[in-house]
PDB file of C-alpha atoms in Angstrom:
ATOM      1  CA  UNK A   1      68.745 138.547 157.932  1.00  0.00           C
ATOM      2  CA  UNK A   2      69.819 135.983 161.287  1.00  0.00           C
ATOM      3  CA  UNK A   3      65.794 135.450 160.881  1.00  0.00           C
ATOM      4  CA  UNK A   4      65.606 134.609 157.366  1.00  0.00           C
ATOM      5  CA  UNK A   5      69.075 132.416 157.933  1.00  0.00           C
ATOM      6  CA  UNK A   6      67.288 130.033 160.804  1.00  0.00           C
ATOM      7  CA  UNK A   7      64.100 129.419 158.852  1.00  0.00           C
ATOM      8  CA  UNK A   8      66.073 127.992 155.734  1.00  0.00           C
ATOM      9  CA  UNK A   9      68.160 126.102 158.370  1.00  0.00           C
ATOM     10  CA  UNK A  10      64.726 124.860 160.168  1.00  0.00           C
ATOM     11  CA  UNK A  11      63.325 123.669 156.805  1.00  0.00           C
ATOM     12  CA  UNK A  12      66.166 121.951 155.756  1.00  0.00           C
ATOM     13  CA  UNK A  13      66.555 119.990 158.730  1.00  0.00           C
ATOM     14  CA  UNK A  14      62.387 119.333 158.567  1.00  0.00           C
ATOM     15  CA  UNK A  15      63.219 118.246 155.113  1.00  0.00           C
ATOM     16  CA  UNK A  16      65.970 116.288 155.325  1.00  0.00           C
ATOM     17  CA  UNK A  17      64.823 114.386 158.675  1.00  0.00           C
ATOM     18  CA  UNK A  18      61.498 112.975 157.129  1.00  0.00           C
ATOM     19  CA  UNK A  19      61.373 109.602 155.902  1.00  0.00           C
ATOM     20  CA  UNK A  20      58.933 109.092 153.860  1.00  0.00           C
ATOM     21  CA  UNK A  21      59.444 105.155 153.842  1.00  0.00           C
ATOM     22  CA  UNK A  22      58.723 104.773 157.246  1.00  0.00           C
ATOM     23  CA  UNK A  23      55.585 103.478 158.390  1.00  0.00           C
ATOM     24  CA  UNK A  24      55.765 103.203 162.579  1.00  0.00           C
ATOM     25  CA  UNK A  25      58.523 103.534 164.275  1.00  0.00           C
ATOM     26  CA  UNK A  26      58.121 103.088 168.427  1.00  0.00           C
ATOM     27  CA  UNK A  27      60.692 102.111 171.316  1.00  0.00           C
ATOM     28  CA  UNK A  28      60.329 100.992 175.049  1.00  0.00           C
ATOM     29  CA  UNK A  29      62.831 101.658 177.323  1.00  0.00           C
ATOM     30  CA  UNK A  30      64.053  98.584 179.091  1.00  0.00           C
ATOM     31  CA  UNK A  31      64.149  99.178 183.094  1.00  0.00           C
ATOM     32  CA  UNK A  32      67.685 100.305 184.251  1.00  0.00           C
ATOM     33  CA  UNK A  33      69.543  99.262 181.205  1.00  0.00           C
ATOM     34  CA  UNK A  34      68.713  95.443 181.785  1.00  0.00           C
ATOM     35  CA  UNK A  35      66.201  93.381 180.181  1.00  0.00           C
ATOM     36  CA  UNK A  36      64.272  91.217 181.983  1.00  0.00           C
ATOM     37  CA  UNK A  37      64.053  87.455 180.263  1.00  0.00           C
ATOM     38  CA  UNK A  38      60.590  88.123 181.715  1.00  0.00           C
ATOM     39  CA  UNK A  39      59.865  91.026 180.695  1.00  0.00           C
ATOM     40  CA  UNK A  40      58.722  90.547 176.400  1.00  0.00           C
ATOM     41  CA  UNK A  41      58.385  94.182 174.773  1.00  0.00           C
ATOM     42  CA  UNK A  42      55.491  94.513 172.782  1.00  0.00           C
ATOM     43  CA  UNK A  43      54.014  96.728 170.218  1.00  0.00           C
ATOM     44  CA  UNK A  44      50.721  96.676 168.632  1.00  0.00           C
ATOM     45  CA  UNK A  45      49.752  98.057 165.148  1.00  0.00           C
ATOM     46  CA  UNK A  46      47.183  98.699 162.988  1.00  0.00           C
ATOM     47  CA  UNK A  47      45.466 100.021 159.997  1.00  0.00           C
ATOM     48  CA  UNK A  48      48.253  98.873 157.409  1.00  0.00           C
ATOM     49  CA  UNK A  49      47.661  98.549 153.940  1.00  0.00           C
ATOM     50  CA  UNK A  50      46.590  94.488 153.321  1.00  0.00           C
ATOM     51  CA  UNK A  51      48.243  94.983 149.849  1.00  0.00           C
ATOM     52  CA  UNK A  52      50.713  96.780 149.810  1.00  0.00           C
ATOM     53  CA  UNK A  53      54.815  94.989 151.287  1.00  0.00           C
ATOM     54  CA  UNK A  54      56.501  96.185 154.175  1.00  0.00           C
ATOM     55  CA  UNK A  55      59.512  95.677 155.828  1.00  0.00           C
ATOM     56  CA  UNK A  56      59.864  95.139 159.279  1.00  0.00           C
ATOM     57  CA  UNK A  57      62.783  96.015 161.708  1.00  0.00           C
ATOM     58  CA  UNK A  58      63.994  95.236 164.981  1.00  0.00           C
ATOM     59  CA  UNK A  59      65.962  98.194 166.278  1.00  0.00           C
ATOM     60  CA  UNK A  60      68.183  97.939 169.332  1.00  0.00           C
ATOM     61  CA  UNK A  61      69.844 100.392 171.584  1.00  0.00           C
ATOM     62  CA  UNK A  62      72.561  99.019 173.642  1.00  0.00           C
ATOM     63  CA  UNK A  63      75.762 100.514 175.326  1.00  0.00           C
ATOM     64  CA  UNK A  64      79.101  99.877 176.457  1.00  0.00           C
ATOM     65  CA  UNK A  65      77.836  97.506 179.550  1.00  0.00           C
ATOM     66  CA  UNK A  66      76.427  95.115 176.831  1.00  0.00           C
ATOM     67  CA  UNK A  67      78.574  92.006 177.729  1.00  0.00           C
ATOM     68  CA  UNK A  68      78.552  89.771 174.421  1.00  0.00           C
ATOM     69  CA  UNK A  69      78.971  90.214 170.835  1.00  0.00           C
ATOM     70  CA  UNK A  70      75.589  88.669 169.467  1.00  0.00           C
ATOM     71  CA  UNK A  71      72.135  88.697 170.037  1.00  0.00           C
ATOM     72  CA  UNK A  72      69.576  86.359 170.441  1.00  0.00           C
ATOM     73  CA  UNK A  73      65.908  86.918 170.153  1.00  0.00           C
ATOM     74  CA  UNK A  74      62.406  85.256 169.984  1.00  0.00           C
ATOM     75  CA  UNK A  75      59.923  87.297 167.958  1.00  0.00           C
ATOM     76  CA  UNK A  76      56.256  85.958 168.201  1.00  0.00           C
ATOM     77  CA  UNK A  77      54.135  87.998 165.701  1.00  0.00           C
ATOM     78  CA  UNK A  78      50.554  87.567 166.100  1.00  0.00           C
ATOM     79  CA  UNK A  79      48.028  88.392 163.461  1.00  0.00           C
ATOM     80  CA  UNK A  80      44.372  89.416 163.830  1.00  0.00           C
ATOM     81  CA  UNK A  81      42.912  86.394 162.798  1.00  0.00           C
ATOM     82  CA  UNK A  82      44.956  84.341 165.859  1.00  0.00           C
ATOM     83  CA  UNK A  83      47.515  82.770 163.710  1.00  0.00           C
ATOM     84  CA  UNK A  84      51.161  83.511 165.403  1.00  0.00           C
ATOM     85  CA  UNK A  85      54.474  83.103 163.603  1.00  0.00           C
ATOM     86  CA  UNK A  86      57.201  82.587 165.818  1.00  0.00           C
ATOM     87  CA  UNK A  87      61.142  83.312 165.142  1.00  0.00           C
ATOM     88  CA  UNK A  88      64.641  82.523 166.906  1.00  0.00           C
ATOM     89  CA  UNK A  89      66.730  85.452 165.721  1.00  0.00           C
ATOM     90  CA  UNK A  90      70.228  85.751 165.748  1.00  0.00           C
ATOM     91  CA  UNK A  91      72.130  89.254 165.083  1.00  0.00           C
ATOM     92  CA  UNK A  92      75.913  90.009 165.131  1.00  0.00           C
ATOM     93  CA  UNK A  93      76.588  93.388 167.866  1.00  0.00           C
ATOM     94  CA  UNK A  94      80.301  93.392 167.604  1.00  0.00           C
ATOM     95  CA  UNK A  95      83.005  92.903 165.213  1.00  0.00           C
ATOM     96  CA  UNK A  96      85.569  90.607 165.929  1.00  0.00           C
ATOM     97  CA  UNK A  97      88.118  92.612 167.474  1.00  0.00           C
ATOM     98  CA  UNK A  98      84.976  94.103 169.777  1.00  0.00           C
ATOM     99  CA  UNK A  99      83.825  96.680 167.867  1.00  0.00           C
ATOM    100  CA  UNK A 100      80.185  97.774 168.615  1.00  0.00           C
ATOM    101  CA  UNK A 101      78.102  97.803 165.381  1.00  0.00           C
ATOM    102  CA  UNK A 102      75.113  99.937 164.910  1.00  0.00           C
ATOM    103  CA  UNK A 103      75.231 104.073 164.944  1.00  0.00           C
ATOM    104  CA  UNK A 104      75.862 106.452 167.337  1.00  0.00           C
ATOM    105  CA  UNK A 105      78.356 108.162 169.269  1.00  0.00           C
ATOM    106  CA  UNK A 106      79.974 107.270 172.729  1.00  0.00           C
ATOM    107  CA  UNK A 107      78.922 104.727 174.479  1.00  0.00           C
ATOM    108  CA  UNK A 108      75.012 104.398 172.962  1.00  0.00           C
ATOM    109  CA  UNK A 109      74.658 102.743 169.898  1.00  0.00           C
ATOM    110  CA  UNK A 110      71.689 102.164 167.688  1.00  0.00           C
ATOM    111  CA  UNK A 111      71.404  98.548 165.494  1.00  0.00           C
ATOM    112  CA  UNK A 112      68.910  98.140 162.950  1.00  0.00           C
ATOM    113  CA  UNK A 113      67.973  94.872 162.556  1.00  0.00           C
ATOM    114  CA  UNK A 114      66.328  93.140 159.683  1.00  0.00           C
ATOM    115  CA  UNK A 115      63.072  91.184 161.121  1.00  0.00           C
ATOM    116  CA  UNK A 116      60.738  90.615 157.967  1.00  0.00           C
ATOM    117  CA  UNK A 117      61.388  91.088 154.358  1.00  0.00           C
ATOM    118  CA  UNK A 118      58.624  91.860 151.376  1.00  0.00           C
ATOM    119  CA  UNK A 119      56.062  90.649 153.743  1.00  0.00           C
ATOM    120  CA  UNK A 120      52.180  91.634 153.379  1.00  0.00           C
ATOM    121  CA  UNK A 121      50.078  91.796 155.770  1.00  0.00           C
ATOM    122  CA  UNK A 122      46.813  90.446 154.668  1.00  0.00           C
ATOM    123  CA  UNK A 123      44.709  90.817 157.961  1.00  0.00           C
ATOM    124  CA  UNK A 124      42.736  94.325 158.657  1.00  0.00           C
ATOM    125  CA  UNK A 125      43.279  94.817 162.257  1.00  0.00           C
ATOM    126  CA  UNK A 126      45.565  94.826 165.473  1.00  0.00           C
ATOM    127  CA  UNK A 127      48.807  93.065 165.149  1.00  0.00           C
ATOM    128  CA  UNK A 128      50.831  92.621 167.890  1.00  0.00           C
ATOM    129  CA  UNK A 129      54.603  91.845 168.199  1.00  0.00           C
ATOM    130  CA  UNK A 130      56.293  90.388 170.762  1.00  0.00           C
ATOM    131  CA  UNK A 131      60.192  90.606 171.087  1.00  0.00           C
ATOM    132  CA  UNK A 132      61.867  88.474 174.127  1.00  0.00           C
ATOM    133  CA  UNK A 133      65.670  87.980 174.108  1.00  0.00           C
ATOM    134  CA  UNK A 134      66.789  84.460 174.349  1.00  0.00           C
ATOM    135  CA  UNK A 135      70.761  85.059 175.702  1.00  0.00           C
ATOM    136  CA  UNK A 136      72.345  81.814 177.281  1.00  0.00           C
ATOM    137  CA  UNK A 137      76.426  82.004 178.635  1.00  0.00           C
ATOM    138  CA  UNK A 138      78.216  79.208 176.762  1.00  0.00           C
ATOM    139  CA  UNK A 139      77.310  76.274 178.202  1.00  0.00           C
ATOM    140  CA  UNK A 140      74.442  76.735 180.497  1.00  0.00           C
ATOM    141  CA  UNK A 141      71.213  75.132 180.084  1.00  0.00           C
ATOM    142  CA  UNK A 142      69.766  78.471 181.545  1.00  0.00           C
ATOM    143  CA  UNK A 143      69.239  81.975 179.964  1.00  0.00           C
ATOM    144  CA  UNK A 144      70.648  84.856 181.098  1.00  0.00           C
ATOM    145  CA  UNK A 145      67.798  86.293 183.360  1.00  0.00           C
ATOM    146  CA  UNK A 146      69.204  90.299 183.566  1.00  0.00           C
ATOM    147  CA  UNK A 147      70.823  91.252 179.808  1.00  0.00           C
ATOM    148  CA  UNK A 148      72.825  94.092 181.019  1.00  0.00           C
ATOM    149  CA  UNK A 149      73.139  96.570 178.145  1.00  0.00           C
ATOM    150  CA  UNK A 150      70.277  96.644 176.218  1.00  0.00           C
ATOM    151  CA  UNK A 151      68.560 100.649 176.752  1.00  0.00           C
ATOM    152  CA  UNK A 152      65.521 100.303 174.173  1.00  0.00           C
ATOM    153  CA  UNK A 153      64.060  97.975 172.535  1.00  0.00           C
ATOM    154  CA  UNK A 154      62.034  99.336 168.869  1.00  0.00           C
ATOM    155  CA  UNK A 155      60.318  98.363 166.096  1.00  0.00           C
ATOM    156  CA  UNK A 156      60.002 100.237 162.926  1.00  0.00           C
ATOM    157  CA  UNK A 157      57.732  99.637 159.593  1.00  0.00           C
ATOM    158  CA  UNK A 158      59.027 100.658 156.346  1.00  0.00           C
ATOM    159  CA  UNK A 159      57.181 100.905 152.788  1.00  0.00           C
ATOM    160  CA  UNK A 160      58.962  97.851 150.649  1.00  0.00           C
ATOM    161  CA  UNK A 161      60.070  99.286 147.251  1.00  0.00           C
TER     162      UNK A 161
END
């Protein structure tokens, strides 16, 4: 009976943890807990339907050592053919009253971050993203070179509806 019990509890947790929106999902693990302002994370992918939409995330671990309440990002996407798009992306962390936003528990939380919306890619071949963060302390002409915080840097695909 115990037997029987765990494999209805195994498929329902199979079942309920797939996703069958999601395309790619990958993360990097930042050195430490600090990214580098030199150190871009970058993914490549592939092989993605050139009609079909997608939408693209930016996912972000951070913890309780992250010391502001936004984010700033550059996000240089470059497509097979050599053309690159680049973006300066903003995204909130923190409420107000200090908050972290995102999921989790404790001190790690998880943000999901919108990057691209309803976008097709109309290439065949290797795309490659490139995500550098772009944090400056109030008014300083230079970045922050060490952004304490940050755990894991992702990216994730997801079938548009």
């Amino acid at each position: 009976m115990l037997r029987i019990v765990c494999c209805a509890l195994l498929v329902v947790f199979f079942m309920s943890s797939c996703d069958d929106k999601t395309v790619l999902a990958s993360y990097k693990a930042t050195e430490n807990g600090s990214w580098s302002q030199d150190n871009a994370v970058q993914f490549e992918f592939a092989d993605l339907d050139t009609i079909s939409s997608y939408n693209m995330f930016i996912n972000i671990r951070n913890d309780e050592t992250f010391p502001y309440s936004n984010l700033f990002l550059i996000a240089e996407l470059k497509a097979p053919n050599g053309e690159v798009v680049t973006d300066t992306l903003e995204y909130e962390m923190a409420k107000a009253n200090g908050e972290w936003l995102g999921k989790g528990y404790g001190s790690l939380k998880e943000n999901k971050l919108w990057y691209q919306e309803n976008i097709v890619l109309e290439s065949s071949g290797v795309y490659t993203l490139r995500l550098s963060h772009a944090m400056r302390k109030n008014g300083s002409v230079h970045g922050v070179m060490n952004l304490e915080g940050i755990t894991d840097v992702g990216f994730q695909i997801e079938k548009s509806n």
